Amino acid sequence: MARVTVKGLWKRYGDTVVLENINLDFADHEFVTIVGASGCGKTTFLRILLGMEQPSKGRLLIDGEPVSPEPGPDRGIVFQRYSLFPHLTVLGNLILGLELRRSRVLGKLFGARRREAIVRAESILEAVGLAGARDRYPAQLSGGMQQRLSIAQSVIGEPRILLLDEPFGALDPGITADMHKLILDLWAANAMTIFMVTHDLKEGFELGTRLLVFDKLRHDPQAPEAYGAKVTYDIPLRRLKNDRERQRLAIVEASGSEPSYAPAG
Amino acid sequence: MPRLINRHPGRGPALMLGLVPFIVLIFAYLLGSHVRLAANPDDKLLPTPSTLMSTLHTYAAEEDVRSGQVLFWVDTMASLERILIALVLSASIGLAFGLAIGALPVVRAALAPFVAVVSMIPPLAILPILFIVLGLGEVAKIALMTLGIAPVIVRDLALRAAELPSEQLIKAQTLGASSWQLVTRVILPQMWPRLIDSLRLSMGCAWLFLIAAEAIASTEGLGYRIFLVRRYLAMDVILPYVAWITLLAFLMDWALKILRSRAFPWTDMSR
Ligand SMILES: Nc1ncnc2c1ncn2[C@@H]1O[C@H](COP(=O)(O)OP(=O)(O)O)[C@@H](O)[C@H]1O
Ligand SMILES: [Mg+2]
């Protein structure tokens, strides 16, 4: 369960207004895709959802409760790069989340508890297609494999909200269809609300149940920092819940073919 | 004909090329020694290889008449003990403070300026103070080396820890890591290989400070011996000792390098 409510949210850095009066309400298990010009505050919005940044004004509620002001296990994140631990193998990266939560002092599991964690991790590795790379280090993985692992690493902790900041932006266009299928499968199988920033409008339409467009509406050439970005379009893409599974299958079948652009507005 | 910049020697040729400067040096020495001794058979500056070997034998295989000890090994053990203690001490201080300063903004605010200032104190300038305060014994010598290299290691590790991508630290927090777990499971494991690099770079300074301290106040040690026999222009002792110190330093560096690649295989893979 994760209903996310954003009320009158502003974000400023000094005199620079980045986000201006954002008001949004997200249903549980929504897949929100966010597009917008570079530098218009998409990452900032995710950072606020994550708790890395505090809003200058306004409130952010998850299930009616204010969010904790620092990152925590209820919200997972996948960055474009650098979110894997280079000193741990693929398996080590994956079970780290379980170890940190189940062993508060050592942050390591041993014996039967470790074996149990490994069984769990292996089933996820299987699901994300990394079973064969179990003992490799991140530096030995391709970019696509690294992102799969980073996603798996977040999902194993069963976050209520998963945030993805241009997760496929640095990848080979040829493998994005696979990545889309993976993220949709994980979204269908887990009770989580997803927020995904993408610079690819097509991807935004294809994956989301709701598409947000961030843009600066007002612009003062004398003081470009005076106005921030707002949500200029908020497009519901598909009906939720009842036909979730059907959409997922449709997407999987359609991957590779032309996406169907939902009517805007 | 490819450009010079694109011409890579193979394994064999690379080895040969690497040996050339050593061979040139030895040859130059032999030539110089021959020329000088031909002009003056009592010349002490460049002794012949046989003189060097016989002196080394006297020092390394025979007991000293006065002390009844085999000086070469007594000196070696004394110096190695000092430098190893100082290195372990500096590594521990470097790791503890470097991690704390690099990982915890509160500690950074409190200690980083202090460490920055302390690391600028020329250690040899406070050597007299160390001797006055700590006496002429082992403590002062180890303190000199530690004061000389620990602050550098602290600063290096603090920088390295602060350099870790913030994405990693954020990710770990979303996986439920506490501050303690962040340090022990994410930061510390990535600092071990950095510590080894830092130690390798500090090794030269450590030997410098060791020899300086031994030269001034000691009764045994490699540095002590070199400075002792200097009065008699005993190049036949000094040269083998210098070669031996160089070999020891080289072996320590090599051992650390091997340890790094064996114990932390993931570091060599990273771009
Ligand atoms: N810590 C910060 N301090 C000052 N300005 C910042 C900071 N973080 C982001 N900004 C500014 O906020 C704006 C939005 O940045 P960002 O959210 O990263 O954009 P996007 O992800 O949409 O490309 C940019 O103009 C950026 O310069
Ligand atoms: Mg961004």
Coordinates of C-alpha atoms and ligand atoms in Angstrom, one line a residue:
Chain A
M1 CA 0.0 0.0 0.0
A2 CA 1.4 3.3 -1.0
R3 CA -0.8 6.3 -1.8
V4 CA 1.4 9.2 -2.4
T5 CA 0.1 12.8 -1.9
V6 CA 2.0 15.9 -2.9
K7 CA 0.5 19.1 -1.6
G8 CA 1.6 22.6 -2.6
L9 CA 5.2 21.5 -3.0
W10 CA 7.9 24.0 -3.8
K11 CA 11.7 23.6 -4.1
R12 CA 14.2 26.4 -4.2
Y13 CA 18.0 26.5 -4.1
G14 CA 18.8 29.9 -3.0
D15 CA 17.0 32.3 -5.4
T16 CA 16.5 29.5 -8.0
V17 CA 13.0 28.2 -8.0
V18 CA 13.2 24.6 -9.3
L19 CA 9.7 23.2 -8.6
E20 CA 6.7 25.4 -8.3
N21 CA 3.5 24.5 -6.5
I22 CA 3.2 20.8 -7.4
N23 CA -0.1 19.2 -6.3
L24 CA -0.6 15.5 -7.1
D25 CA -2.3 12.5 -5.8
F26 CA -1.2 9.0 -6.8
A27 CA -3.1 5.8 -6.3
D28 CA -1.5 2.7 -4.9
H29 CA 0.4 0.6 -7.4
E30 CA 0.5 3.3 -10.0
F31 CA 3.3 3.3 -12.5
V32 CA 4.2 7.0 -12.9
T33 CA 6.5 8.0 -15.7
I34 CA 7.9 11.5 -15.7
V35 CA 9.3 13.4 -18.7
G36 CA 10.5 16.9 -19.2
A37 CA 13.4 19.1 -20.5
S38 CA 16.8 18.5 -19.0
G39 CA 17.4 20.6 -15.8
C40 CA 13.7 21.2 -15.2
G41 CA 13.6 19.4 -11.8
K42 CA 12.7 15.8 -12.4
T43 CA 15.6 14.4 -10.4
T44 CA 14.9 17.0 -7.7
F45 CA 11.4 15.7 -7.5
L46 CA 12.6 12.1 -7.1
R47 CA 15.2 13.2 -4.5
I48 CA 12.4 14.8 -2.5
L49 CA 10.3 11.6 -2.8
L50 CA 13.3 9.7 -1.6
G51 CA 14.0 12.0 1.4
M52 CA 17.4 13.1 0.2
E53 CA 16.1 16.7 -0.2
Q54 CA 13.4 18.4 1.8
P55 CA 10.7 20.5 0.1
S56 CA 11.1 24.3 0.6
K57 CA 7.4 24.5 1.1
G58 CA 4.5 22.1 1.0
R59 CA 4.1 18.5 2.1
L60 CA 4.7 15.0 0.9
L61 CA 2.5 12.2 2.4
I62 CA 2.7 8.5 1.9
D63 CA -0.5 6.8 3.0
G64 CA -1.4 10.0 4.7
E65 CA 1.8 10.1 6.8
P66 CA 4.6 12.6 6.3
V67 CA 7.7 10.8 4.9
S68 CA 10.8 10.3 6.9
P69 CA 13.4 13.0 6.0
E70 CA 16.1 10.6 5.0
P71 CA 16.2 7.6 2.7
G72 CA 14.9 4.4 4.1
P73 CA 13.9 0.9 3.2
D74 CA 10.3 1.8 2.3
R75 CA 11.6 3.6 -0.8
G76 CA 13.9 2.0 -3.3
I77 CA 16.0 3.8 -5.9
V78 CA 17.7 3.0 -9.1
F79 CA 20.1 5.6 -10.5
Q80 CA 21.4 5.8 -14.0
R81 CA 24.8 4.6 -12.7
Y82 CA 27.0 4.0 -9.7
S83 CA 24.4 2.4 -7.4
L84 CA 26.1 -1.0 -7.2
F85 CA 28.7 -1.9 -4.6
P86 CA 31.9 -2.7 -6.6
H87 CA 33.5 -4.8 -3.8
L88 CA 30.6 -7.3 -3.7
T89 CA 29.7 -10.0 -6.2
V90 CA 26.4 -10.0 -7.9
L91 CA 25.1 -12.3 -5.2
G92 CA 26.7 -10.2 -2.5
N93 CA 25.1 -7.1 -3.9
L94 CA 21.7 -8.8 -3.9
I95 CA 21.7 -10.2 -0.5
L96 CA 23.2 -7.1 1.1
G97 CA 19.7 -5.6 1.5
L98 CA 18.6 -8.7 3.4
E99 CA 21.8 -8.8 5.5
L100 CA 21.5 -5.2 6.5
R101 CA 18.0 -5.6 7.7
R102 CA 18.3 -9.0 9.4
S103 CA 21.7 -8.5 11.1
R104 CA 21.8 -5.0 12.6
V105 CA 25.3 -5.2 14.1
L106 CA 27.4 -7.2 11.6
G107 CA 25.3 -6.6 8.6
K108 CA 26.2 -10.2 7.6
L109 CA 24.3 -13.4 7.7
F110 CA 25.8 -16.8 8.4
G111 CA 24.8 -20.5 8.3
A112 CA 21.1 -21.3 7.8
R113 CA 20.0 -17.7 7.6
R114 CA 22.6 -17.0 4.9
R115 CA 21.5 -20.0 2.9
E116 CA 17.9 -18.9 3.2
A117 CA 18.8 -15.4 1.9
I118 CA 20.8 -17.0 -1.0
V119 CA 17.8 -19.1 -2.0
R120 CA 15.7 -16.0 -2.1
A121 CA 18.4 -14.0 -4.0
E122 CA 18.8 -16.8 -6.5
S123 CA 15.2 -16.9 -7.4
I124 CA 15.4 -13.2 -8.1
L125 CA 18.6 -13.6 -10.1
E126 CA 16.8 -16.1 -12.2
A127 CA 13.9 -13.7 -12.7
V128 CA 16.2 -10.9 -13.9
G129 CA 18.3 -13.2 -16.0
L130 CA 21.5 -12.9 -14.0
A131 CA 21.7 -16.5 -12.6
G132 CA 24.8 -17.1 -14.7
A133 CA 26.6 -14.1 -13.4
R134 CA 26.1 -14.8 -9.7
D135 CA 29.8 -14.7 -8.7
R136 CA 30.9 -11.9 -11.0
Y137 CA 31.8 -8.4 -9.8
P138 CA 29.8 -5.4 -11.1
A139 CA 32.8 -4.2 -13.1
Q140 CA 32.6 -7.4 -15.1
L141 CA 28.9 -6.8 -16.1
S142 CA 27.6 -5.0 -19.1
G143 CA 25.6 -1.8 -18.5
G144 CA 22.3 -3.6 -19.0
M145 CA 23.3 -6.3 -16.5
Q146 CA 24.3 -3.7 -14.0
Q147 CA 20.9 -2.0 -14.3
R148 CA 19.1 -5.3 -13.9
L149 CA 21.1 -6.0 -10.8
S150 CA 20.4 -2.6 -9.4
I151 CA 16.7 -3.0 -10.0
A152 CA 16.7 -6.5 -8.4
Q153 CA 18.7 -5.1 -5.5
S154 CA 16.0 -2.6 -4.8
V155 CA 13.1 -5.0 -5.4
I156 CA 14.4 -7.7 -3.0
G157 CA 13.8 -5.3 -0.1
E158 CA 10.1 -5.0 -1.1
P159 CA 9.9 -1.3 -1.0
R160 CA 6.5 0.4 -1.1
I161 CA 7.8 2.9 -3.6
L162 CA 10.4 2.3 -6.3
L163 CA 12.1 5.4 -7.9
L164 CA 13.9 5.1 -11.1
D165 CA 16.0 8.0 -12.5
E166 CA 16.6 7.5 -16.2
P167 CA 17.5 3.9 -15.5
F168 CA 17.9 2.9 -19.1
G169 CA 19.2 6.2 -20.4
A170 CA 22.8 5.0 -20.7
L171 CA 21.9 1.6 -22.2
D172 CA 22.1 0.2 -25.7
P173 CA 18.8 0.9 -27.4
G174 CA 18.7 -2.7 -28.5
I175 CA 18.1 -4.0 -24.9
T176 CA 15.5 -1.6 -23.8
A177 CA 12.6 -3.9 -24.8
D178 CA 14.0 -6.6 -22.4
M179 CA 14.4 -4.0 -19.7
H180 CA 10.8 -2.8 -20.2
K181 CA 9.5 -6.3 -19.9
L182 CA 11.6 -6.9 -16.7
I183 CA 10.4 -3.8 -15.0
L184 CA 6.7 -4.4 -15.9
D185 CA 7.0 -8.0 -14.6
L186 CA 8.5 -6.9 -11.4
W187 CA 5.9 -4.1 -11.0
A188 CA 3.1 -6.7 -11.6
A189 CA 4.5 -9.1 -9.2
N190 CA 5.2 -6.7 -6.3
A191 CA 3.0 -4.3 -4.5
M192 CA 4.9 -1.2 -5.3
T193 CA 4.2 2.2 -6.7
I194 CA 6.8 3.2 -9.3
F195 CA 8.0 6.6 -10.3
M196 CA 10.3 6.6 -13.3
V197 CA 12.0 9.5 -14.9
T198 CA 12.8 9.0 -18.6
H199 CA 14.0 11.2 -21.4
D200 CA 12.3 9.0 -23.9
L201 CA 8.7 10.0 -24.4
K202 CA 7.9 6.8 -26.1
E203 CA 9.1 4.8 -23.1
G204 CA 7.1 7.0 -20.8
F205 CA 3.9 6.2 -22.8
E206 CA 4.7 2.6 -23.1
L207 CA 5.4 1.8 -19.5
G208 CA 3.3 4.1 -17.4
T209 CA -0.2 4.1 -16.1
R210 CA 0.2 7.8 -15.8
L211 CA 2.5 10.2 -17.5
L212 CA 3.6 13.5 -16.0
V213 CA 5.2 16.2 -18.1
F214 CA 7.3 18.8 -16.1
D215 CA 7.9 22.1 -17.8
K216 CA 8.5 25.8 -17.0
L217 CA 5.4 27.6 -18.0
R218 CA 6.6 31.1 -17.3
H219 CA 9.9 32.4 -18.3
D220 CA 11.6 35.7 -17.5
P221 CA 14.6 36.3 -19.8
Q222 CA 16.0 38.8 -17.3
A223 CA 15.8 36.3 -14.4
P224 CA 15.7 32.7 -15.7
E225 CA 15.8 31.4 -12.2
A226 CA 12.7 33.2 -11.0
Y227 CA 10.2 30.6 -12.1
G228 CA 10.2 26.9 -11.5
A229 CA 8.7 23.9 -13.3
K230 CA 5.2 22.7 -12.9
V231 CA 3.3 19.7 -14.0
T232 CA 2.0 20.8 -17.4
Y233 CA 0.4 17.6 -18.5
D234 CA -0.9 14.8 -16.3
I235 CA -2.0 12.0 -18.6
P236 CA -3.8 8.8 -17.4
L237 CA -2.6 6.1 -19.7
R238 CA -4.5 2.9 -18.7
R239 CA -7.1 1.9 -16.2
L240 CA -5.6 0.3 -13.2
K241 CA -6.2 -2.9 -11.2
N242 CA -8.8 -4.8 -13.2
D243 CA -6.9 -5.0 -16.5
R244 CA -3.4 -4.7 -15.1
E245 CA -2.4 -8.2 -16.2
R246 CA -3.9 -7.7 -19.7
Q247 CA -1.9 -4.5 -20.2
R248 CA 1.2 -6.2 -19.1
L249 CA 0.7 -9.0 -21.7
A250 CA -0.2 -6.5 -24.3
I251 CA 3.0 -4.6 -23.7
V252 CA 5.1 -7.7 -23.7
E253 CA 3.6 -8.7 -27.0
A254 CA 3.9 -5.2 -28.4
S255 CA 7.5 -4.7 -27.5
G256 CA 9.4 -4.2 -30.6
S257 CA 6.3 -3.0 -32.5
E258 CA 5.1 0.6 -32.6
P259 CA 3.8 1.8 -29.3
S260 CA 0.2 3.1 -29.1
Y261 CA 0.3 6.7 -28.1
A262 CA -2.6 7.4 -25.7
P263 CA -4.6 10.5 -26.5
A264 CA -3.0 13.4 -24.7
G265 CA -5.0 15.2 -22.1
Chain B
M1 CA 56.3 1.8 -39.5
P2 CA 53.8 2.6 -36.7
R3 CA 54.2 5.7 -34.6
L4 CA 56.6 5.4 -31.7
I5 CA 53.7 6.0 -29.3
N6 CA 52.0 2.8 -30.7
R7 CA 55.0 0.5 -30.5
H8 CA 54.7 -1.9 -27.6
P9 CA 57.6 -4.2 -26.7
G10 CA 56.7 -7.8 -26.1
R11 CA 57.3 -9.6 -22.8
G12 CA 60.9 -10.6 -23.5
P13 CA 62.0 -7.3 -25.0
A14 CA 60.3 -5.4 -22.2
L15 CA 62.3 -7.4 -19.7
M16 CA 65.5 -6.8 -21.5
L17 CA 64.8 -3.1 -21.8
G18 CA 64.1 -3.0 -18.1
L19 CA 67.4 -4.6 -17.3
V20 CA 69.4 -2.2 -19.4
P21 CA 69.7 0.7 -16.9
F22 CA 70.8 -1.7 -14.1
I23 CA 73.4 -3.2 -16.3
V24 CA 74.6 0.3 -17.3
L25 CA 74.8 1.4 -13.7
I26 CA 76.8 -1.7 -12.7
F27 CA 79.1 -1.3 -15.6
A28 CA 79.7 2.4 -14.9
Y29 CA 80.5 1.5 -11.3
L30 CA 83.0 -1.2 -12.2
L31 CA 84.7 1.1 -14.7
G32 CA 84.9 3.9 -12.2
S33 CA 86.1 1.6 -9.5
H34 CA 88.8 0.2 -11.8
V35 CA 90.0 3.6 -13.0
R36 CA 90.2 5.1 -9.4
L37 CA 91.9 2.1 -7.9
A38 CA 94.4 2.0 -10.8
A39 CA 95.3 5.6 -10.0
N40 CA 95.4 5.1 -6.2
P41 CA 95.2 1.6 -4.7
D42 CA 94.1 3.0 -1.3
D43 CA 91.1 4.9 -2.7
K44 CA 88.0 4.2 -0.6
L45 CA 85.3 5.7 -2.7
L46 CA 84.4 2.9 -5.1
P47 CA 85.6 -0.4 -3.6
T48 CA 85.9 -3.4 -5.9
P49 CA 83.2 -6.1 -5.9
S50 CA 85.5 -8.5 -4.0
T51 CA 86.1 -5.9 -1.2
L52 CA 82.3 -5.3 -1.0
M53 CA 81.6 -9.0 -0.8
S54 CA 84.3 -9.7 1.9
T55 CA 83.1 -6.7 4.0
L56 CA 79.5 -7.9 3.7
H57 CA 80.6 -11.4 4.8
T58 CA 82.3 -9.9 7.8
Y59 CA 79.2 -8.0 8.8
A60 CA 76.6 -10.6 7.9
A61 CA 78.3 -13.9 8.8
E62 CA 80.8 -13.1 11.5
E63 CA 80.3 -12.0 15.1
D64 CA 81.5 -8.5 16.0
V65 CA 84.6 -8.7 18.2
R66 CA 83.4 -6.1 20.6
S67 CA 79.7 -6.9 21.0
G68 CA 79.7 -10.6 20.0
Q69 CA 76.8 -9.9 17.7
V70 CA 76.3 -10.3 13.9
L71 CA 75.9 -6.6 13.2
F72 CA 74.2 -6.8 9.8
W73 CA 71.3 -8.9 11.1
V74 CA 71.1 -7.0 14.4
D75 CA 70.8 -3.8 12.4
T76 CA 68.3 -5.3 10.0
M77 CA 66.0 -6.7 12.8
A78 CA 66.1 -3.4 14.7
S79 CA 65.2 -1.3 11.7
L80 CA 62.5 -3.7 10.5
E81 CA 60.9 -3.8 13.9
R82 CA 60.8 0.0 14.1
I83 CA 59.4 0.5 10.6
L84 CA 56.8 -2.3 10.9
I85 CA 55.5 -1.0 14.2
A86 CA 55.3 2.5 12.8
L87 CA 53.5 1.3 9.6
V88 CA 51.0 -0.7 11.5
L89 CA 50.4 2.2 13.9
S90 CA 50.0 4.7 11.0
A91 CA 47.7 2.4 9.1
S92 CA 45.5 1.9 12.1
I93 CA 45.4 5.7 12.8
G94 CA 44.9 6.4 9.1
L95 CA 42.0 4.0 8.8
A96 CA 40.2 5.0 12.0
F97 CA 40.5 8.7 11.5
G98 CA 40.3 8.7 7.7
L99 CA 37.0 6.7 7.8
A100 CA 35.5 8.8 10.5
I101 CA 36.5 12.1 8.7
G102 CA 35.4 10.9 5.3
A103 CA 32.2 9.3 6.4
L104 CA 30.8 11.5 9.1
P105 CA 30.3 15.2 8.4
V106 CA 30.3 16.0 12.1
V107 CA 33.8 14.4 12.6
R108 CA 35.0 16.1 9.4
A109 CA 34.0 19.5 10.7
A110 CA 35.7 18.8 14.0
L111 CA 39.0 17.2 12.8
A112 CA 39.7 17.9 9.1
P113 CA 41.2 21.3 9.6
F114 CA 43.3 20.1 12.6
V115 CA 44.6 17.1 10.5
A116 CA 45.3 19.5 7.6
V117 CA 47.5 21.6 9.9
V118 CA 49.2 18.8 11.6
S119 CA 50.1 17.2 8.3
M120 CA 52.0 20.3 7.4
I121 CA 54.4 20.1 10.4
P122 CA 57.8 19.1 9.0
P123 CA 58.3 15.9 11.1
L124 CA 62.1 16.3 11.2
A125 CA 61.7 19.8 12.7
I126 CA 60.0 18.3 15.7
L127 CA 62.4 15.5 16.1
P128 CA 64.4 17.3 18.8
I129 CA 61.1 17.8 20.7
L130 CA 60.4 14.1 20.4
F131 CA 63.8 13.2 21.8
I132 CA 63.4 15.7 24.6
V133 CA 59.9 14.6 25.5
L134 CA 60.1 10.9 24.8
G135 CA 63.8 10.2 25.4
L136 CA 66.3 8.7 23.0
G137 CA 64.7 5.2 23.0
E138 CA 62.4 3.4 20.6
V139 CA 59.3 5.4 21.3
A140 CA 60.7 8.7 19.9
K141 CA 61.8 7.0 16.6
I142 CA 58.4 5.3 16.1
A143 CA 56.7 8.5 17.0
L144 CA 58.7 10.4 14.4
M145 CA 57.7 7.9 11.6
T146 CA 54.1 7.8 12.7
L147 CA 53.8 11.6 12.9
G148 CA 55.4 11.8 9.5
I149 CA 53.1 9.4 7.7
A150 CA 49.9 8.9 9.6
P151 CA 48.4 12.4 8.8
V152 CA 49.1 11.8 5.2
I153 CA 47.3 8.5 5.3
V154 CA 44.4 10.0 7.3
R155 CA 43.9 12.7 4.7
D156 CA 44.2 10.4 1.8
L157 CA 41.7 7.9 3.1
A158 CA 39.3 10.7 4.1
L159 CA 39.4 12.0 0.6
R160 CA 38.9 8.5 -0.9
A161 CA 36.0 7.9 1.4
A162 CA 34.4 11.2 0.5
E163 CA 34.9 10.4 -3.1
L164 CA 32.7 7.3 -3.1
P165 CA 29.7 8.1 -5.3
S166 CA 26.8 9.4 -3.3
E167 CA 24.6 7.1 -5.2
Q168 CA 26.1 4.1 -3.4
L169 CA 25.6 5.6 0.0
I170 CA 22.0 6.6 -0.8
K171 CA 21.3 3.1 -2.2
A172 CA 22.7 1.5 0.9
Q173 CA 20.3 3.6 3.0
T174 CA 17.4 2.6 0.9
L175 CA 18.4 -1.0 1.6
G176 CA 18.1 -0.2 5.3
A177 CA 21.7 0.5 6.3
S178 CA 22.4 2.3 9.6
S179 CA 25.4 4.7 9.8
W180 CA 27.4 1.9 11.4
Q181 CA 26.5 -0.6 8.7
L182 CA 27.3 2.0 6.0
V183 CA 30.8 2.4 7.4
T184 CA 31.4 -1.3 8.0
R185 CA 29.8 -2.9 5.0
V186 CA 30.1 -0.2 2.3
I187 CA 32.9 2.3 3.0
L188 CA 35.4 0.3 5.0
P189 CA 35.6 -2.7 2.6
Q190 CA 36.4 -0.2 -0.3
M191 CA 39.0 1.5 1.8
W192 CA 41.3 -1.5 2.4
P193 CA 42.9 -1.4 -1.1
R194 CA 43.2 2.4 -0.8
L195 CA 45.0 2.0 2.5
I196 CA 47.4 -0.4 0.8
D197 CA 48.1 2.2 -1.9
S198 CA 48.5 4.9 0.7
L199 CA 51.0 2.7 2.7
R200 CA 53.0 2.0 -0.5
L201 CA 53.3 5.7 -1.2
S202 CA 54.3 6.4 2.4
M203 CA 56.9 3.8 2.5
G204 CA 59.6 6.1 1.1
C205 CA 58.9 8.7 3.8
A206 CA 58.9 6.0 6.5
W207 CA 62.4 4.9 5.6
L208 CA 63.6 8.5 5.4
F209 CA 62.3 9.2 8.9
L210 CA 63.6 5.9 10.2
I211 CA 67.1 6.5 9.0
A212 CA 67.1 10.1 10.2
A213 CA 66.1 9.0 13.7
E214 CA 68.6 6.2 13.8
A215 CA 71.4 8.5 12.6
I216 CA 70.8 10.8 15.5
A217 CA 70.1 8.6 18.4
S218 CA 70.6 4.8 18.3
T219 CA 72.9 2.0 19.1
E220 CA 71.9 -0.3 16.3
G221 CA 69.9 -0.1 13.0
L222 CA 70.7 0.2 9.3
G223 CA 70.7 4.0 9.4
Y224 CA 72.8 4.1 12.5
R225 CA 75.4 1.9 10.9
I226 CA 75.7 3.9 7.8
F227 CA 76.2 7.1 9.7
L228 CA 78.6 5.5 12.1
V229 CA 81.0 4.2 9.4
R230 CA 80.7 7.4 7.4
R231 CA 83.5 8.7 9.7
Y232 CA 85.9 6.2 8.3
L233 CA 84.7 6.7 4.7
A234 CA 83.8 3.0 4.8
M235 CA 82.0 2.9 1.4
D236 CA 82.5 -0.9 1.4
V237 CA 79.9 -0.9 4.3
I238 CA 77.7 1.9 3.2
L239 CA 77.1 0.6 -0.3
P240 CA 75.9 -2.9 0.6
Y241 CA 73.7 -1.4 3.4
V242 CA 72.1 1.1 1.0
A243 CA 71.5 -1.8 -1.5
W244 CA 70.0 -3.9 1.3
I245 CA 67.7 -1.1 2.4
T246 CA 66.6 -0.6 -1.1
L247 CA 65.9 -4.3 -1.5
L248 CA 63.9 -4.4 1.7
A249 CA 61.8 -1.4 0.7
F250 CA 61.3 -2.9 -2.7
L251 CA 60.2 -6.2 -1.3
M252 CA 57.8 -4.6 1.2
D253 CA 56.3 -2.6 -1.7
W254 CA 56.0 -5.7 -3.9
A255 CA 54.4 -7.7 -1.0
L256 CA 51.8 -5.0 -0.5
K257 CA 51.1 -4.9 -4.2
I258 CA 50.6 -8.7 -4.4
L259 CA 48.4 -8.6 -1.2
R260 CA 46.2 -5.9 -2.9
S261 CA 45.6 -7.8 -6.0
R262 CA 45.1 -11.2 -4.2
A263 CA 42.8 -9.9 -1.4
F264 CA 40.8 -7.4 -3.4
P265 CA 40.4 -8.8 -6.9
W266 CA 37.5 -6.4 -7.7
T267 CA 39.8 -3.4 -7.7
D268 CA 41.7 -4.3 -10.8
M269 CA 38.6 -4.8 -12.8
S270 CA 37.2 -1.4 -12.2
R271 CA 37.8 1.0 -15.0
Ligands
LIG1 N1 22.0 21.0 -4.8 C1 21.6 21.9 -5.7 N2 21.9 23.2 -5.6 C2 21.6 24.1 -6.5 N3 20.9 23.9 -7.6 C3 20.5 22.6 -7.8 C4 20.9 21.6 -6.9 N4 20.4 20.4 -7.4 C5 19.8 20.7 -8.6 N5 19.9 22.1 -8.8 C6 19.3 22.8 -10.0 O1 18.0 22.4 -10.1 C7 17.6 22.3 -11.4 C8 16.9 20.9 -11.7 O2 17.9 19.9 -11.6 P1 17.4 18.4 -11.8 O3 16.4 18.0 -10.9 O4 18.7 17.6 -11.7 O5 16.9 18.4 -13.3 P2 16.5 17.1 -14.3 O6 16.7 15.9 -13.5 O7 15.1 17.4 -14.7 O8 17.4 17.2 -15.5 C9 18.8 22.5 -12.3 O9 18.8 23.7 -12.8 C10 19.9 22.3 -11.3 O10 21.0 23.2 -11.6
MG2 MG 18.0 14.2 -13.9

